[in-house]
Amino acid sequence: MVQNQRISIDGKPTYRLGGWKTSLGIRLLLFILLGLVFYAALANRVIPQTYDIQPGAASDKTILATKQIENAIGTQKAKEEAARRVQPVYSILSMKNESLVDAIFQKLRQINADNELSTADKVNVFRSVFPTIYSDHAQQLYNAIRISDPGNDGLLNEVKTALADQQYRIPEEVYFRFPRLTKEDLDAMEPVAKDIVGRMMNDQLPNAQPARTKVAELVNSSSLTKNTSREIVQELARFVITPNKFPNQKATDEARAAARDGTKPVYINKGDVLVHKGDVVTEDMYKQLKTMDLLKEKVNYWPQVGLALMCALFVLGLYMFVRQSEQPIRTHNLQLLMLVLIYVLNVMGMKIVGLGQMMDYANIGYLAPVAMGTMLIAILVGMPLAFASSMLFAVLASIIYNVKGDALFDFRYGLLALVVCMTSVFAIQRANQRSSILKAGIMVSLAGAVTIVSLTFLDNVYTRNEILLSFGFTVASGLLTTVLVIGLMPFFEISFGILSPLKLVELSNPNHPLLRKLLTETPGTYHHSVMVGNLSEAAAESVGANGLLCRVGSYYHDIGKTKRPSYFIENQIGMGNPHDQIEPDLSKSIIIAHARDGVEMLKEHNIPKPIRDIAEQHHGTTLLKFFYFKAKKLQEEGAEPIPEEEYRYPGPKAQSKEAAIIGIADGVEAAVRSLRSPSIEQIDTMVRKIIKERLDDGQFNECDLTLKELDTIAKTLNEALLGIFHSRIEYPADAPAKGEGKEATQA
């Protein structure tokens, strides 16, 4: 890379690598580097690792699931287990055995009333009629089942088998007692028999025998008085009582099928172990690995392409945001390099914390100091970029800490990261001392804790220990963020020459050795510097420049005057002006030297470069008019004209808005101070005159101040000066002051 020569303030040439800080190629390389950082950070979460493994071989490593898929084997086992837990289904049938009682008593009346039949004939008829009545009643039941539940042959066969196997056989001696029953006996017996049968058949009877054993007790407690009637009713009731609860295989199969269908699929979740190290890979394991594209024989490049496109979108969005920024990072590659480094450190911190999730600490992601990056960006670069980075860090966190589920993002970590990052930006935006970072960290902890509690309650699946653990991690995250930001701030400030607001506030402390030296040895210059700081800060803020930098830079801009304080008009209190006794050329050298001396003193005390630049550039290449014209006046007749360049400051001209504004405020303060009783018109005329002279002299050619901004600066300086000199202002009717400019030229 080419070297550019530059003449320093002491006249010696210096060399520096030229162009890289604004090189478009370097800029593109930095953005590409940032994209690679994103890709590397997300690759292990998005792109599945593939393995060279075969069925029957032992795995040399533990293989985890990369996405959520259904476990077919596990699902089938769960279905079979659900079906196994289903109890057999029984059908409770309405047997209508009361009608069987009616039919039996009807036959008893009919046969006993037939006087042509002998007792022996009646007994024979009863032996054949009772089974027939039972069979007819059963056949009616079978027909009802065929109609109500067609195709359920299983139930029908169960009923047939049960009725056949459990049919009660009336003792032989009872048949000989049937013919002796009178009509009155039958009329008394029938309601008792019906009542007993009805009461027994109201129960669920898979087996009729237990119910039949209870009949004797019920008969004995009935209204029947004859022993014969009781014995016969007891036998008839036992004969009529049948089972009414039958196994229904068809309904059982349907219930088990419903249980299988209602079983939720068993999933292999992302992060679950598919194969443990040392396990022999079975065919089922091999199929699962193949389904998840974890085998090298089936390489899938689409995830790589998708991740590359996503990272490109991240970088493109950041590039467009930086391009539209009004901060120096828009064109300054050094600041862009710092931004990339902040991203790298933040992502590294997130990844390091993410390692804890592999050790079964799922909630450890809440400990990640995600807000560290946004806080550093807010302090060192600017608020707008910090807000944009907050959204990007939230997306990264939702991917990096997503360890379960089939989704690419875990919204819990994304939401938490967004909340803490945004909170850190709002909390740090007015930071003016190191303790402000601690306060911002506490705000981050509180905001994160509230978010975690909210998410935990919404999830509705939590334990007290889980809440306390998540809460503790989140609070610790805010404190860890504070420690890291405070620790990294000096590194960035020194390495990249960044003057953060916190550093500027520290440098503005009156106890700083240089400011104490300025106050004790040159009180006039100290007062002048404070006044310039007030004026330049107001002017800078009116045009969007760094007001705090202007104030602090003003405090140090004339520090070189402490080398020879008596040669500057503001320090000549109660003493003569030594310039009256020396040649103008020597006076010029002494006056010009204060800029060079100031830069050297600032270097010795490790004052950051932006402030050194202000001390070096605030006079630019302006002409020391007083001594130039004094030299011309003393010049002998006929001598060669004195070149103006010999009485100009060596520069360089102001390279920034802040340096130019301080130069204007420096000249304006000295000029207005030289007026005995300044009026409003005199102040306005003096301010605009100084700005115009510097503009015509080309002092603003190397900074980006516009004419509109110069007009705004003039108005702001007028307002500030009116506030400072209000007690000494003469109104238009008063006489103008005399002797303007002499002291100003010597400052």
XYZ file of C-alpha atoms in Angstrom:
747
model
C 0.000 0.000 0.000
C 1.289 3.453 -0.871
C 2.754 5.757 1.726
C 1.604 9.350 1.912
C 3.953 12.094 3.162
C 2.603 14.633 5.602
C 4.343 17.633 7.186
C 3.879 17.715 10.958
C 3.467 20.800 13.088
C 7.215 20.908 13.821
C 8.040 20.865 10.124
C 9.283 17.265 9.995
C 7.809 14.862 7.457
C 5.857 11.880 8.767
C 4.654 8.871 6.825
C 1.559 6.762 7.215
C -0.150 4.017 5.295
C -2.551 5.819 3.081
C -6.081 5.052 2.129
C -6.900 1.935 4.155
C -9.081 3.825 6.622
C -11.390 4.881 3.798
C -10.708 2.070 1.310
C -13.851 0.515 -0.156
C -12.065 -2.813 -0.546
C -11.120 -2.931 3.134
C -14.681 -1.966 3.992
C -16.106 -4.837 1.963
C -13.621 -7.248 3.522
C -14.740 -6.206 7.011
C -18.390 -6.820 6.152
C -17.497 -10.198 4.631
C -15.601 -11.023 7.826
C -18.672 -10.124 9.838
C -20.776 -12.429 7.653
C -18.309 -15.269 8.266
C -18.563 -14.639 12.009
C -22.355 -14.980 11.797
C -22.032 -18.146 9.723
C -19.556 -19.753 12.135
C -21.690 -18.826 15.150
C -24.874 -20.343 13.720
C -23.506 -23.272 11.724
C -23.671 -25.888 14.473
C -27.268 -24.889 15.273
C -28.519 -24.823 11.695
C -26.336 -27.200 9.674
C -26.471 -30.840 10.801
C -23.205 -32.731 11.124
C -22.991 -35.914 9.048
C -21.481 -39.246 10.116
C -19.893 -42.144 8.269
C -21.542 -45.086 10.009
C -23.149 -48.401 9.053
C -25.700 -50.690 10.723
C -24.065 -53.178 13.053
C -21.067 -50.947 13.720
C -20.314 -49.309 17.055
C -20.583 -45.527 17.125
C -17.414 -43.704 18.129
C -19.341 -40.657 19.305
C -22.682 -39.635 20.725
C -25.062 -38.467 17.977
C -27.787 -35.957 18.802
C -30.974 -35.243 16.894
C -30.779 -32.096 14.793
C -34.498 -31.613 14.404
C -37.756 -32.931 15.685
C -39.086 -36.036 13.926
C -41.622 -38.694 14.817
C -40.222 -41.801 16.456
C -42.144 -44.452 14.525
C -41.026 -47.281 16.776
C -41.715 -45.329 19.927
C -45.097 -44.234 18.582
C -46.060 -47.836 17.780
C -45.030 -48.971 21.245
C -47.032 -46.163 22.798
C -50.081 -47.168 20.734
C -49.800 -50.802 21.748
C -49.378 -49.804 25.367
C -52.470 -47.601 25.151
C -54.429 -50.470 23.574
C -53.187 -52.895 26.228
C -54.448 -50.601 28.972
C -57.981 -50.697 27.516
C -60.102 -53.091 29.568
C -62.394 -55.569 27.766
C -65.715 -54.010 26.885
C -68.871 -55.755 28.131
C -72.358 -55.301 26.720
C -75.208 -55.172 29.222
C -78.265 -56.634 27.478
C -81.878 -56.245 28.424
C -82.815 -59.937 28.739
C -86.552 -59.294 29.397
C -86.689 -62.327 31.676
C -89.976 -61.119 33.178
C -91.618 -62.214 29.908
C -90.014 -65.612 30.379
C -91.690 -65.787 33.808
C -95.037 -64.926 32.156
C -94.586 -67.660 29.579
C -93.736 -70.278 32.243
C -96.721 -69.459 34.456
C -98.990 -69.355 31.434
C -97.920 -72.905 30.521
C -98.341 -74.038 34.142
C -101.918 -72.764 34.198
C -102.687 -74.180 30.768
C -101.301 -77.671 31.423
C -102.639 -77.951 34.981
C -106.098 -76.949 33.741
C -106.166 -79.833 31.235
C -108.009 -82.580 33.116
C -107.573 -85.112 30.310
C -103.837 -85.342 31.070
C -102.695 -87.558 33.856
C -100.162 -86.427 36.406
C -97.495 -88.467 34.712
C -98.354 -86.954 31.347
C -98.213 -83.454 32.810
C -94.807 -84.164 34.283
C -93.546 -85.304 30.873
C -95.008 -82.229 29.216
C -93.296 -79.954 31.748
C -89.969 -81.709 31.100
C -90.162 -80.823 27.378
C -91.993 -77.476 27.540
C -89.651 -75.636 29.946
C -86.499 -76.084 27.757
C -88.554 -75.093 24.730
C -89.773 -71.899 26.401
C -86.159 -71.092 27.415
C -84.942 -71.794 23.863
C -87.645 -69.639 22.268
C -86.868 -66.777 24.626
C -83.152 -67.070 23.804
C -83.901 -67.108 20.074
C -85.839 -63.860 20.396
C -82.851 -62.369 22.156
C -80.515 -63.527 19.367
C -82.730 -61.912 16.754
C -82.770 -58.648 18.709
C -78.965 -58.653 18.819
C -78.742 -59.263 15.065
C -81.020 -56.273 14.476
C -79.478 -53.866 16.974
C -75.846 -54.775 16.324
C -75.613 -56.393 12.897
C -72.361 -58.094 12.079
C -71.344 -58.455 15.705
C -71.113 -62.221 15.569
C -68.664 -62.219 18.428
C -71.214 -60.807 20.854
C -73.904 -63.172 19.529
C -71.689 -66.201 20.047
C -70.774 -65.013 23.544
C -74.479 -64.735 24.426
C -75.283 -68.164 22.980
C -72.406 -69.792 24.810
C -73.235 -68.119 28.102
C -76.936 -68.949 27.951
C -76.193 -72.544 27.008
C -73.472 -73.099 29.560
C -75.289 -71.351 32.411
C -78.806 -72.689 31.754
C -80.311 -73.848 35.045
C -81.635 -77.394 35.177
C -84.736 -77.776 37.324
C -84.456 -80.757 39.694
C -86.510 -83.814 38.621
C -88.628 -83.910 41.772
C -89.833 -80.355 41.109
C -91.536 -81.500 37.892
C -93.720 -83.846 40.001
C -94.831 -80.904 42.165
C -95.944 -78.699 39.231
C -99.211 -80.667 38.598
C -100.294 -80.240 42.226
C -100.277 -76.426 42.001
C -103.721 -74.834 42.051
C -104.732 -71.687 40.228
C -104.626 -69.796 43.513
C -101.132 -71.054 44.179
C -99.955 -69.917 40.754
C -101.602 -66.501 41.175
C -99.765 -66.032 44.461
C -96.455 -67.340 43.133
C -96.234 -65.372 39.860
C -95.808 -61.800 41.265
C -93.240 -63.037 43.777
C -91.278 -64.785 41.023
C -91.406 -61.689 38.798
C -90.234 -59.440 41.648
C -87.310 -61.670 42.523
C -86.248 -62.091 38.884
C -86.590 -58.351 38.230
C -84.511 -57.475 41.261
C -81.766 -59.942 40.365
C -81.649 -58.983 36.695
C -81.188 -55.309 37.548
C -77.618 -56.167 38.520
C -74.846 -56.789 35.996
C -74.478 -60.542 35.823
C -71.578 -61.952 33.849
C -72.311 -65.137 35.816
C -75.839 -66.094 36.962
C -74.770 -68.417 39.765
C -74.118 -65.754 42.460
C -77.549 -64.275 41.834
C -79.217 -67.706 41.977
C -77.740 -68.311 45.424
C -79.536 -65.227 46.728
C -82.961 -66.414 45.547
C -83.672 -68.604 48.560
C -83.258 -65.699 50.940
C -85.563 -63.493 48.885
C -88.204 -66.217 48.635
C -88.162 -66.811 52.379
C -88.775 -63.144 52.984
C -91.660 -63.036 50.491
C -95.378 -63.194 51.195
C -95.681 -66.877 50.251
C -96.758 -69.099 53.166
C -96.756 -72.570 51.645
C -93.467 -74.402 51.653
C -94.246 -76.042 48.303
C -94.926 -72.693 46.687
C -91.706 -71.305 48.075
C -89.644 -74.220 46.826
C -91.170 -74.088 43.336
C -90.797 -70.248 43.039
C -87.179 -70.640 44.128
C -86.487 -73.178 41.367
C -88.387 -71.221 38.712
C -86.534 -67.991 39.575
C -83.206 -69.793 39.324
C -84.288 -71.195 35.981
C -85.278 -67.746 34.645
C -82.249 -65.830 35.961
C -79.571 -65.680 33.237
C -76.364 -63.705 32.702
C -76.883 -60.249 31.170
C -73.280 -58.982 30.870
C -71.295 -60.396 27.956
C -67.805 -59.712 26.562
C -68.088 -57.593 23.388
C -64.944 -58.263 21.379
C -65.994 -55.952 18.590
C -66.499 -53.025 20.988
C -63.240 -53.939 22.718
C -61.378 -53.883 19.415
C -62.979 -50.547 18.536
C -62.020 -49.079 21.911
C -58.462 -50.291 21.508
C -58.331 -48.919 17.982
C -59.604 -45.577 19.309
C -56.931 -45.687 22.000
C -54.282 -46.313 19.349
C -55.627 -43.493 17.190
C -55.815 -41.148 20.173
C -52.224 -41.777 21.189
C -50.052 -38.766 20.460
C -47.034 -39.420 18.282
C -43.768 -39.884 20.119
C -41.170 -37.413 18.857
C -37.434 -37.370 18.887
C -36.760 -33.774 19.882
C -33.892 -31.642 18.739
C -30.938 -32.385 20.997
C -32.134 -35.852 22.051
C -29.557 -38.642 21.909
C -30.019 -40.908 18.903
C -26.935 -43.027 19.425
C -24.737 -43.119 22.507
C -21.021 -43.439 22.140
C -20.121 -47.133 21.955
C -23.655 -48.288 21.058
C -24.088 -50.682 18.145
C -26.153 -48.986 15.454
C -29.331 -50.941 14.800
C -31.444 -50.788 11.660
C -33.942 -48.574 13.446
C -31.198 -46.191 14.574
C -29.803 -46.145 11.043
C -33.229 -45.234 9.640
C -33.522 -42.375 12.134
C -30.079 -41.073 11.179
C -31.020 -41.274 7.530
C -34.297 -39.459 8.115
C -32.401 -36.595 9.758
C -29.838 -36.386 6.919
C -27.046 -37.266 9.341
C -25.387 -39.809 7.058
C -22.570 -38.828 4.752
C -24.020 -40.971 2.039
C -26.838 -38.448 1.779
C -25.289 -34.981 1.905
C -27.761 -32.101 1.885
C -26.270 -28.730 0.946
C -29.465 -26.703 1.218
C -28.987 -25.829 4.917
C -25.561 -24.358 4.083
C -27.076 -22.312 1.288
C -29.916 -21.129 3.523
C -27.559 -20.108 6.319
C -25.267 -18.297 3.881
C -28.224 -16.333 2.492
C -29.460 -15.493 5.981
C -26.020 -14.239 7.058
C -25.805 -12.231 3.840
C -29.137 -10.594 4.717
C -27.842 -9.747 8.200
C -24.707 -8.150 6.747
C -26.611 -6.351 3.987
C -29.044 -4.859 6.498
C -26.179 -3.715 8.700
C -24.313 -2.324 5.693
C -27.322 -0.294 4.553
C -27.838 1.016 8.065
C -24.188 2.040 8.390
C -24.294 3.604 4.949
C -27.201 5.833 5.955
C -25.618 6.725 9.294
C -24.412 10.242 10.024
C -21.689 8.916 12.315
C -18.004 8.692 11.242
C -18.424 4.921 10.824
C -20.134 5.671 7.528
C -16.736 6.226 5.906
C -14.203 5.389 8.613
C -12.926 1.813 8.382
C -11.223 1.982 11.774
C -14.569 2.457 13.472
C -16.052 -0.287 11.304
C -13.245 -2.587 12.443
C -14.124 -1.715 16.024
C -17.770 -2.544 15.330
C -16.803 -5.920 13.856
C -14.650 -6.636 16.908
C -17.540 -5.782 19.234
C -19.763 -8.181 17.290
C -17.106 -10.892 17.489
C -16.715 -10.480 21.258
C -20.463 -10.435 21.839
C -21.070 -13.528 19.718
C -18.160 -15.303 21.435
C -19.704 -14.534 24.814
C -23.038 -15.917 23.647
C -21.399 -19.079 22.300
C -19.378 -19.673 25.476
C -22.516 -19.464 27.603
C -24.295 -21.701 25.061
C -21.835 -24.505 25.852
C -23.599 -24.879 29.188
C -26.733 -26.057 27.408
C -24.872 -29.166 26.293
C -24.406 -30.012 29.983
C -28.169 -30.110 30.594
C -28.369 -26.527 31.859
C -31.164 -25.483 29.515
C -31.791 -22.101 31.171
C -28.151 -21.058 31.244
C -28.769 -19.115 28.040
C -30.345 -16.445 30.241
C -26.859 -15.772 31.646
C -25.482 -14.603 28.285
C -24.251 -10.957 28.357
C -26.062 -10.143 25.105
C -26.438 -6.480 26.071
C -22.666 -6.036 26.265
C -22.445 -5.453 22.504
C -25.268 -2.936 22.321
C -23.970 -1.035 25.334
C -20.492 -0.757 23.831
C -21.907 0.276 20.448
C -24.136 2.895 22.087
C -21.184 4.413 23.956
C -18.486 4.126 21.292
C -20.374 4.418 17.991
C -23.878 5.805 18.381
C -27.436 5.135 19.493
C -29.059 4.391 16.091
C -26.604 1.614 15.309
C -27.043 0.239 18.834
C -30.797 -0.081 18.278
C -30.243 -1.850 14.955
C -27.720 -4.174 16.578
C -30.223 -4.988 19.335
C -32.558 -6.560 16.800
C -29.727 -8.484 15.176
C -28.441 -9.815 18.513
C -31.991 -10.892 19.395
C -32.228 -12.979 16.214
C -28.804 -14.510 16.864
C -29.736 -15.395 20.456
C -32.991 -17.041 19.378
C -30.988 -19.358 17.093
C -27.898 -19.983 19.239
C -29.916 -20.942 22.338
C -32.590 -22.960 20.542
C -32.023 -26.509 21.761
C -35.462 -28.050 21.474
C -38.312 -28.155 19.059
C -38.373 -28.271 15.304
C -38.469 -24.494 14.874
C -35.381 -22.564 13.841
C -35.904 -19.839 16.459
C -36.672 -19.966 20.179
C -38.713 -16.830 20.751
C -38.020 -16.822 24.512
C -34.328 -16.105 24.119
C -35.010 -13.740 21.225
C -37.498 -11.705 23.237
C -35.245 -11.619 26.296
C -32.256 -10.495 24.213
C -34.317 -7.775 22.531
C -35.610 -6.466 25.863
C -32.216 -6.354 27.607
C -30.453 -4.865 24.560
C -33.043 -2.128 24.122
C -32.998 -1.437 27.847
C -29.210 -1.128 27.830
C -29.334 1.432 25.002
C -31.955 3.570 26.732
C -30.184 3.290 30.086
C -26.729 4.236 28.775
C -27.649 7.030 26.359
C -26.965 9.813 28.880
C -24.013 8.150 30.572
C -21.409 10.619 31.761
C -19.384 8.553 34.224
C -18.340 4.967 34.843
C -20.999 4.470 37.510
C -23.602 5.024 34.789
C -22.597 1.662 33.293
C -23.347 -0.040 36.613
C -26.758 1.651 36.736
C -27.425 0.512 33.168
C -26.421 -3.045 34.124
C -28.885 -3.009 37.024
C -31.620 -1.806 34.664
C -30.734 -4.652 32.297
C -31.010 -7.157 35.160
C -34.420 -5.843 36.226
C -35.832 -5.748 32.698
C -34.551 -9.250 31.993
C -35.927 -10.618 35.261
C -39.402 -9.221 34.568
C -39.303 -10.727 31.068
C -38.278 -14.152 32.368
C -40.965 -14.203 35.062
C -43.552 -13.198 32.463
C -42.477 -15.937 30.035
C -42.362 -18.557 32.789
C -45.895 -17.771 33.958
C -47.206 -17.730 30.383
C -45.647 -21.139 29.759
C -47.728 -22.418 32.715
C -45.304 -25.308 33.239
C -42.875 -24.251 35.889
C -41.481 -25.034 39.310
C -40.229 -22.724 42.020
C -36.660 -23.892 41.485
C -36.921 -23.235 37.765
C -38.174 -19.693 38.342
C -35.432 -18.963 40.876
C -32.746 -20.401 38.608
C -33.922 -18.440 35.567
C -34.281 -15.282 37.652
C -30.772 -15.699 39.067
C -29.215 -16.255 35.648
C -30.895 -13.149 34.263
C -29.839 -10.913 37.142
C -26.293 -12.256 36.891
C -26.347 -11.497 33.149
C -26.857 -7.776 33.801
C -24.019 -7.674 36.318
C -21.742 -9.667 34.004
C -22.560 -7.205 31.222
C -21.516 -4.317 33.475
C -18.196 -5.944 34.368
C -17.362 -6.727 30.733
C -18.299 -3.250 29.458
C -16.271 -1.482 32.141
C -13.346 -3.804 31.459
C -13.447 -3.460 27.666
C -14.060 0.274 27.457
C -10.398 1.304 28.060
C -9.241 -1.241 25.471
C -11.439 0.245 22.750
C -10.727 3.819 23.782
C -6.968 3.298 23.608
C -6.772 0.884 20.659
C -9.114 2.799 18.368
C -8.600 6.301 19.659
C -12.230 6.563 20.658
C -13.269 9.382 22.891
C -16.365 8.108 24.592
C -18.567 10.478 26.584
C -17.315 8.782 29.738
C -13.692 9.424 28.813
C -14.445 13.022 27.891
C -16.100 13.615 31.244
C -13.046 12.171 32.981
C -10.758 14.480 30.985
C -12.879 17.494 31.926
C -12.143 16.971 35.625
C -10.386 20.146 36.916
C -8.076 17.911 38.958
C -6.435 16.574 35.825
C -2.728 17.517 36.021
C -2.786 19.555 32.806
C -5.897 21.497 33.774
C -4.461 22.192 37.232
C -1.280 23.413 35.556
C -3.348 25.614 33.241
C -5.300 27.065 36.168
C -2.357 27.741 38.460
C 0.188 28.967 35.902
C -2.052 30.680 33.337
C -5.334 31.660 35.015
C -6.195 34.014 32.170
C -5.797 31.258 29.587
C -7.781 28.908 31.819
C -10.674 31.379 31.969
C -10.415 31.912 28.228
C -10.499 28.115 27.643
C -13.569 27.707 29.817
C -15.352 30.491 27.899
C -14.374 28.929 24.566
C -15.706 25.596 25.860
C -19.081 27.132 26.661
C -19.310 28.848 23.281
C -18.091 25.898 21.180
C -20.337 23.373 22.931
C -23.442 25.439 22.204
C -22.361 26.015 18.589
C -21.527 22.343 18.024
C -24.841 21.082 19.349
C -26.688 23.533 17.107
C -25.280 21.806 13.988
C -25.284 18.221 15.274
C -21.564 18.016 16.100
C -20.096 16.580 19.303
C -20.684 19.286 21.885
C -18.964 17.458 24.714
C -15.839 16.942 22.599
C -15.826 20.661 21.810
C -16.064 21.595 25.473
C -13.271 19.265 26.597
C -11.139 20.041 23.537
C -11.454 23.731 24.354
C -10.126 23.117 27.853
C -6.899 21.727 26.382
C -6.586 23.669 23.113
C -4.249 26.347 24.553
C -2.355 24.141 27.003
C 0.849 25.025 25.131
C 0.621 28.573 26.456
C 1.805 27.316 29.846
C 5.315 27.124 28.364
C 5.527 30.941 28.050
C 2.421 32.330 29.783
C 3.526 35.994 29.945
C 3.650 36.293 26.169
C -0.138 35.951 25.855
C -2.347 38.961 26.494
C -4.878 37.235 28.799
C -2.078 36.412 31.271
C -0.481 39.902 31.265
C -2.139 41.181 34.417
C -0.295 44.055 36.094
C 2.709 43.718 33.796
C 3.954 45.066 30.502
C 3.672 43.371 27.152
C 7.020 41.643 26.398
C 6.235 41.694 22.689
C 6.849 45.434 22.719
C 10.520 44.722 23.427
C 11.234 42.011 20.840
C 11.188 41.649 17.088
C 7.903 40.600 15.439
C 9.603 37.542 13.944
C 10.464 36.281 17.423
C 6.986 37.151 18.685
C 5.522 35.170 15.782
C 7.631 32.146 16.656
C 6.583 32.273 20.299
C 2.885 32.613 19.465
C 2.941 29.849 16.827
C 4.888 27.529 19.134
C 2.004 27.228 21.601
C 0.165 24.865 19.256
C 3.193 22.620 18.816
C 4.005 22.759 22.532
C 0.410 21.864 23.358
C 0.448 18.769 21.151
C 3.682 17.574 22.739
C 2.353 18.089 26.244
C -0.878 16.265 25.389
C 1.119 13.353 23.983
C 3.196 13.151 27.150
C 0.021 12.854 29.204
C -1.589 10.298 26.810
C -4.452 12.588 25.896
C -6.462 10.987 23.052
C -5.743 12.005 19.489
C -9.028 13.863 18.766
C -8.142 16.391 21.486
C -4.543 16.628 20.256
C -5.913 17.279 16.776
C -8.004 20.150 18.112
C -4.952 21.695 19.782
C -3.016 21.331 16.531
C -5.757 22.446 14.129
C -7.771 25.135 15.926
C -5.713 27.949 14.336
C -5.416 26.188 11.006
C -3.120 28.198 8.751
C -4.431 31.599 9.804
C -2.295 34.727 9.557
C -0.941 36.496 12.642
C -2.013 39.874 11.289
C -0.768 42.048 14.160
C 2.828 40.832 13.954
C 2.752 40.571 10.163
C 1.781 44.216 9.771
C 4.197 45.197 12.546
C 6.992 43.465 10.649
C 6.014 45.193 7.414
C 5.956 48.521 9.209
C 9.460 47.970 10.569
C 10.750 46.724 7.236
C 13.404 48.906 5.628
C 12.590 50.651 2.448
C 13.591 48.747 -0.670
C 13.692 45.358 1.074
C 11.916 42.371 -0.409
C 8.258 42.003 0.649
C 7.683 39.699 3.598
C 5.725 36.569 2.473
C 2.500 36.004 4.388
C 3.353 32.306 4.756
C 6.103 33.204 7.241
C 3.487 34.641 9.617
C 0.911 31.879 9.284
C 0.331 28.951 11.596
C 1.704 25.732 10.040
C -1.663 23.987 10.304
C -3.068 21.652 9.332
C -6.420 23.219 8.681
C -9.377 21.950 10.661
C -10.155 18.358 9.658
C -13.385 18.068 11.647
C -16.384 20.182 12.498
C -15.334 20.230 16.123
C -11.858 21.631 15.390
C -13.319 24.295 13.090
C -15.957 25.327 15.627
C -13.400 25.626 18.413
C -11.237 27.757 16.121
C -14.165 30.096 15.487
C -15.120 30.235 19.189
C -11.471 30.880 20.118
C -11.219 33.872 17.825
C -14.662 35.206 18.716
C -14.113 35.015 22.473
C -10.758 36.811 22.264
C -12.123 39.479 19.921
C -15.280 40.191 21.928
C -13.309 40.226 25.155
C -11.162 43.029 23.660
C -14.246 45.233 23.330
C -14.716 47.528 26.309
C -18.510 47.772 26.200
C -19.779 45.513 23.404
C -23.207 46.193 21.920
C -25.494 43.695 20.218
C -24.534 45.006 16.787
C -20.824 44.934 17.606
C -20.978 41.330 18.785
C -22.920 40.209 15.709
C -20.587 42.118 13.382
C -17.504 40.732 15.092
C -18.751 37.097 14.974
C -19.719 37.219 11.320
C -16.526 39.059 10.408
C -14.341 36.360 11.973
C -16.324 33.549 10.322
C -16.188 35.290 6.929
C -12.433 35.921 7.193
C -11.777 32.274 7.972
C -14.120 31.181 5.190
C -12.429 33.493 2.646
C -9.040 32.310 3.873
C -9.983 28.680 3.096
C -9.775 27.498 6.709
C -12.933 25.357 6.320
C -11.916 23.703 3.066
C -10.887 20.419 4.702
C -13.862 19.921 7.014
C -17.503 19.339 6.146
C -19.070 22.512 7.527
C -21.684 23.976 5.196
C -22.634 27.638 4.721
C -25.956 26.952 6.368
C -24.203 25.458 9.387
C -21.835 28.446 9.563
C -24.859 30.746 9.692
C -26.367 28.616 12.472
C -23.070 28.731 14.367
C -22.985 32.524 14.072
C -26.501 32.862 15.485
C -25.735 30.466 18.333
C -22.515 32.285 19.237
C -24.383 35.616 19.253
C -26.955 34.241 21.683
C -24.271 32.736 23.926
C -22.186 35.911 23.938
C -25.223 38.034 24.769
C -25.760 35.811 27.809
C -22.138 36.173 28.868
C -21.715 39.936 28.314
C -25.284 41.060 29.067
C -24.194 43.255 31.975
C -21.774 45.217 29.806
C -23.783 45.621 26.634
C -24.260 49.120 25.205
C -27.379 49.629 23.165
C -27.354 51.200 19.656
C -27.525 54.748 21.004
C -24.183 54.322 22.790
C -20.834 55.164 21.229
C -18.892 52.292 19.626
C -15.848 50.931 21.432
C -12.301 51.594 20.278
C -9.164 49.566 20.021
C -10.693 46.398 18.631
C -8.492 43.488 17.694
C -5.006 44.058 19.086
C -5.253 41.586 21.935
C -7.154 39.134 19.767
C -4.344 38.954 17.288
C -1.902 38.049 19.987
C -4.002 35.095 21.240
